[in-house]
Short mmCIF file of C-alpha atoms in Angstrom, two decimals:
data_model
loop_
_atom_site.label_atom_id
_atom_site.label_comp_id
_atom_site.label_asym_id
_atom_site.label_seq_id
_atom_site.Cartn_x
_atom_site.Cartn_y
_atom_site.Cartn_z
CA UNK A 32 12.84 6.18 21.59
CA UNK A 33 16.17 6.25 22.65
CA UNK A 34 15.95 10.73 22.86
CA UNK A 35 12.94 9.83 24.91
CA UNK A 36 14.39 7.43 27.28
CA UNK A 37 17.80 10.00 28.01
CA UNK A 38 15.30 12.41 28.59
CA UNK A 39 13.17 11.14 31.63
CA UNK A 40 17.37 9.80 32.54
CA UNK A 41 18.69 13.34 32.13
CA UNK A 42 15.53 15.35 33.19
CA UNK A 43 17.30 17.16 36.53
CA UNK A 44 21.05 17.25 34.81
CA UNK A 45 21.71 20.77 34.70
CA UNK A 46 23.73 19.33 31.07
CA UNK A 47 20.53 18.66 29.59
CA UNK A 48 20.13 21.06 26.64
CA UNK A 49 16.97 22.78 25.60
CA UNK A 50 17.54 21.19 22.11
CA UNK A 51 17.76 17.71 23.41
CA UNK A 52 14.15 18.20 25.24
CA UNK A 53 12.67 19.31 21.93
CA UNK A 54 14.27 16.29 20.68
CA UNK A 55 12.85 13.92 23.34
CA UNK A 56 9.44 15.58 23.24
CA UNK A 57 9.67 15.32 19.63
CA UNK A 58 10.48 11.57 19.34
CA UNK A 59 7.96 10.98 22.35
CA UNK A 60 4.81 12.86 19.97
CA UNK A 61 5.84 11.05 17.08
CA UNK A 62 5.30 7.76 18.58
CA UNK A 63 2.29 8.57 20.07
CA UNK A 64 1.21 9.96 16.46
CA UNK A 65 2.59 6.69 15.12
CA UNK A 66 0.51 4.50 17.58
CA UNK A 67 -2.55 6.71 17.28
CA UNK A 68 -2.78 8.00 13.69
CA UNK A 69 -1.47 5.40 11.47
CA UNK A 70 -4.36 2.23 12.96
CA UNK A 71 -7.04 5.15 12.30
CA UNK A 72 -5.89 6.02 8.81
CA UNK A 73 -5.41 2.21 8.13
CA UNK A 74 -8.91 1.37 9.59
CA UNK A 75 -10.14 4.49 8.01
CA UNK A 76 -8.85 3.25 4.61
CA UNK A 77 -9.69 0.01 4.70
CA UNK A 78 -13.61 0.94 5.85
CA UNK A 79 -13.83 3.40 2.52
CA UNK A 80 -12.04 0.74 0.25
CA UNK A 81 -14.57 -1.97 1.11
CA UNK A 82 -17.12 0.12 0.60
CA UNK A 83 -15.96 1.18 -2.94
CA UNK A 84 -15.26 -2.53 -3.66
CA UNK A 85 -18.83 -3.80 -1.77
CA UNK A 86 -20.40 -1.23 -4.34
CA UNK A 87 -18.76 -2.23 -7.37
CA UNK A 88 -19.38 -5.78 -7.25
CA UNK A 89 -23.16 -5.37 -6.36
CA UNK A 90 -22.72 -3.12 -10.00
CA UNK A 91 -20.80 -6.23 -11.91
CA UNK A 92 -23.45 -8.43 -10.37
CA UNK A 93 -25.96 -6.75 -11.32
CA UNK A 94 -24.79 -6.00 -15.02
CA UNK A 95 -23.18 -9.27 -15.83
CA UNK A 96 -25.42 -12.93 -16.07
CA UNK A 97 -24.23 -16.68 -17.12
CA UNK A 98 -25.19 -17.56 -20.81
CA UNK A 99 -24.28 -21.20 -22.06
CA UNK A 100 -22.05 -21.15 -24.81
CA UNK A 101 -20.56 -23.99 -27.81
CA UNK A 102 -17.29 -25.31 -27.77
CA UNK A 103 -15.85 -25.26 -31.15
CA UNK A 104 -12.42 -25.89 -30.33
CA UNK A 105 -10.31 -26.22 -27.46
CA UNK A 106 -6.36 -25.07 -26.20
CA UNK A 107 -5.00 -26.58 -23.05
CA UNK A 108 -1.79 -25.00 -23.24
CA UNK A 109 -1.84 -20.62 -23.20
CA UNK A 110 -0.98 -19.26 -27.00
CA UNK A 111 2.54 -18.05 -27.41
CA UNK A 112 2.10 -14.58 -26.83
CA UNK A 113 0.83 -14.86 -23.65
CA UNK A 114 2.55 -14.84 -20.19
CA UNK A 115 4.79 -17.77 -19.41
CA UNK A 116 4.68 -17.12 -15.67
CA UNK A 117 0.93 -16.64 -16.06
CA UNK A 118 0.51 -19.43 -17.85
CA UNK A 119 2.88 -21.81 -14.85
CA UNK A 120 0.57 -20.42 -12.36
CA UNK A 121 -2.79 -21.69 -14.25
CA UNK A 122 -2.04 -24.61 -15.84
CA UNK A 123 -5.73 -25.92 -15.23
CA UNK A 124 -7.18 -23.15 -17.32
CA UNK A 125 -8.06 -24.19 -20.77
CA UNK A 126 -8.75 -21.84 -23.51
CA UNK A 127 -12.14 -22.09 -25.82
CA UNK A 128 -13.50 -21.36 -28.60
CA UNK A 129 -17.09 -20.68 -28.36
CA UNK A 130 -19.95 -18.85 -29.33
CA UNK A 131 -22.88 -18.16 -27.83
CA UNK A 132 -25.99 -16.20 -27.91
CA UNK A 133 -26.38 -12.63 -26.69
CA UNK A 134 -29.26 -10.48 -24.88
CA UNK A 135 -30.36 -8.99 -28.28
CA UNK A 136 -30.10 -12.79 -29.91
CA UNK A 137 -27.08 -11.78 -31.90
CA UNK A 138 -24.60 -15.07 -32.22
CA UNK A 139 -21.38 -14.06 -29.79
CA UNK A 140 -18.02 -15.59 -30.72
CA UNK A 141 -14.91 -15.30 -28.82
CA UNK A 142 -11.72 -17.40 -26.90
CA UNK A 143 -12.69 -17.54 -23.51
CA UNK A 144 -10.68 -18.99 -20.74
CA UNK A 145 -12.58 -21.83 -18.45
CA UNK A 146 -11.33 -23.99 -15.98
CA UNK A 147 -14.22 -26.53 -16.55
CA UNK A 148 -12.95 -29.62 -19.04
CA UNK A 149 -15.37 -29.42 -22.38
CA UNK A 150 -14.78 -30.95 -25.66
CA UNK A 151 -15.87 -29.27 -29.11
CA UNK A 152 -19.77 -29.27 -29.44
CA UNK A 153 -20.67 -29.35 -25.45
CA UNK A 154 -22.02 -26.35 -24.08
CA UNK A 155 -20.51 -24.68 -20.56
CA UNK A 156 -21.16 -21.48 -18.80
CA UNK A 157 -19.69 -18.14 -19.11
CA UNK A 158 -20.25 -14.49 -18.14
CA UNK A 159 -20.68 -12.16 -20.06
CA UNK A 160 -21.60 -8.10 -19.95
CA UNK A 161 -24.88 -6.30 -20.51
CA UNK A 162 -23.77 -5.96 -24.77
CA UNK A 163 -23.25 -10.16 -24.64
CA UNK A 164 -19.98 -10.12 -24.20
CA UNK A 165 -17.54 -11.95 -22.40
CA UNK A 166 -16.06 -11.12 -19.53
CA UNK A 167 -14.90 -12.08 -15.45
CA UNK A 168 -16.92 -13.10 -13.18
CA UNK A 169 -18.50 -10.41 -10.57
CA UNK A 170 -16.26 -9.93 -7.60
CA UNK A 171 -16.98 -11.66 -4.90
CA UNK A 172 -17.59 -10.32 -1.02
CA UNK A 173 -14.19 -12.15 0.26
CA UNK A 174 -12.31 -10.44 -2.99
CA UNK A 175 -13.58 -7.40 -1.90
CA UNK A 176 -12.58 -7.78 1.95
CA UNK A 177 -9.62 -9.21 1.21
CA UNK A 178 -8.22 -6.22 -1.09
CA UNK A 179 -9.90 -3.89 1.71
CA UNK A 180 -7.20 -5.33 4.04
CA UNK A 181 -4.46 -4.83 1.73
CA UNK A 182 -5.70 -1.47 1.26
CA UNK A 183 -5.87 -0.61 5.10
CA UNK A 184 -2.64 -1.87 5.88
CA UNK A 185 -1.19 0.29 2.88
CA UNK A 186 -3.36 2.75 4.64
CA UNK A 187 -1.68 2.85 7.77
CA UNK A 188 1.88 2.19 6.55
CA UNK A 189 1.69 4.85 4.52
CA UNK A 190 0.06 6.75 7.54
CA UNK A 191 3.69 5.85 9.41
CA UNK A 192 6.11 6.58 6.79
CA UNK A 193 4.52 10.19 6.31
CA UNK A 194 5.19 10.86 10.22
CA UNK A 195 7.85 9.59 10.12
CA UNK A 196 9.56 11.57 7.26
CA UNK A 197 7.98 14.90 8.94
CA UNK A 198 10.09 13.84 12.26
CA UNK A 199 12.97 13.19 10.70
CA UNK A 200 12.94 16.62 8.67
CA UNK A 201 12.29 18.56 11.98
CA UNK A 202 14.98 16.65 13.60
CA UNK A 203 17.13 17.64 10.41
CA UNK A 204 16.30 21.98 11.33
CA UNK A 205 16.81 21.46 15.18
CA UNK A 206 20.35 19.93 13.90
CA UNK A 207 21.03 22.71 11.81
CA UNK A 208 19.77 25.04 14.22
CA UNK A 209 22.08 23.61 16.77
CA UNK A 210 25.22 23.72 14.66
CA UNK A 211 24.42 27.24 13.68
CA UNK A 212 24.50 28.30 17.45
CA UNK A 213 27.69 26.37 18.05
CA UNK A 214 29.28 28.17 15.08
CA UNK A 215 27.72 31.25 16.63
CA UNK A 216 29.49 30.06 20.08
CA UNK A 217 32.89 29.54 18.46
CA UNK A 218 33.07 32.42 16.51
CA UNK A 219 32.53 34.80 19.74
CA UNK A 220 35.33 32.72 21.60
CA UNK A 221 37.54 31.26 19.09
CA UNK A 222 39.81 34.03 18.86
CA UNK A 223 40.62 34.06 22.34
CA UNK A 224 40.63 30.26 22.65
CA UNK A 225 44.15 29.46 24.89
CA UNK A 226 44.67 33.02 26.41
CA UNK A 227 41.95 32.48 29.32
CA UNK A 228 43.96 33.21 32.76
CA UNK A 229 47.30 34.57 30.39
CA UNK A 230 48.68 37.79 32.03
CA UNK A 231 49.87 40.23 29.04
#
């Protein structure tokens, strides 16, 4: 921004450089690329992400149902091997053992994890997969548009960060481009650096 503002400052000083109006015109394009491209790819990526998500929930919907199930025996705490910050963060979920029926009529029986309270012998819901199984719940529409977001905004920032790394590289050639003319420059005059005006 700053190239871009000592441009339009600079633009009739005859000291102005034809490198440092690439550089300006460079640092202007990549914020107008930055400003234009990266809300497109985020909206862009957000749009095909909730799509994808809107499709795959319809799918877990659609292949997943509620059976009742048996408590046999029930864990409030998590078992040892599992994840102590998990298990801080859901201290309300209860683990079960159940069984429970299947879509075949084959007996199902498994440790689920519910939040609902049940004792051993009362019967609670639970999903479970087209083979009886059990499994999550389908995802819901606010999952999906929420992780849609998430996606579009990684979306865009990587949008940003890619334009950003290309102007920095060019910027990195016109430097090296520059110091090769000035080593050029010095080279042709260097030797006779001092003896301008001497008499000999």
């Amino acid at each position: 921004m700053r190239a871009i503002v000592g441009l339009w400052r600079w633009r009739g000083n005859p000291l102005c450089r034809r490198s440092d109006r690439r550089e300006a015109w460079l640092a202007l394009g990549a914020v107008i690329l930055v400003v234009v491209i990266a809300p497109l790819a985020g909206w862009l990526g957000a749009s095909a992400a909730h799509g994808a998500l809107l499709k795959n929930a319809e799918e877990q919907r659609q292949g997943r149902q509620q059976v009742w199930a048996v408590a046999e025996s029930v864990q409030d705490r998590a078992p040892l091997d599992a994840d102590p910050e998990s298990a801080s963060q859901q201290p309300d979920r209860r683990h079960v053992v159940a069984h429970w029926a299947g879509p075949d009529g084959e007996t199902h029986k498994s440790t689920v994890t519910t939040k609902q309270r049940v004792q051993p012998g009362e019967r609670f819901r639970i999903w479970t997969d087209a083979e009886g199984l059990a499994t999550r719940s389908p995802m819901s529409s606010q999952t999906a548009s929420s992780y849609a977001a998430l996606a579009g905004l990684a979306a865009g920032a990587g949008a940003a960060g890619l334009m950003e790394a290309g102007r920095r590289l060019t910027m990195r050639q016109l430097l090296r481009r520059r110091y090769a003319l000035w080593d050029a420059e010095w080279s042709r005059i260097g030797p006779d650096w001092g003896r301008t005006g001497s008499s000999n």
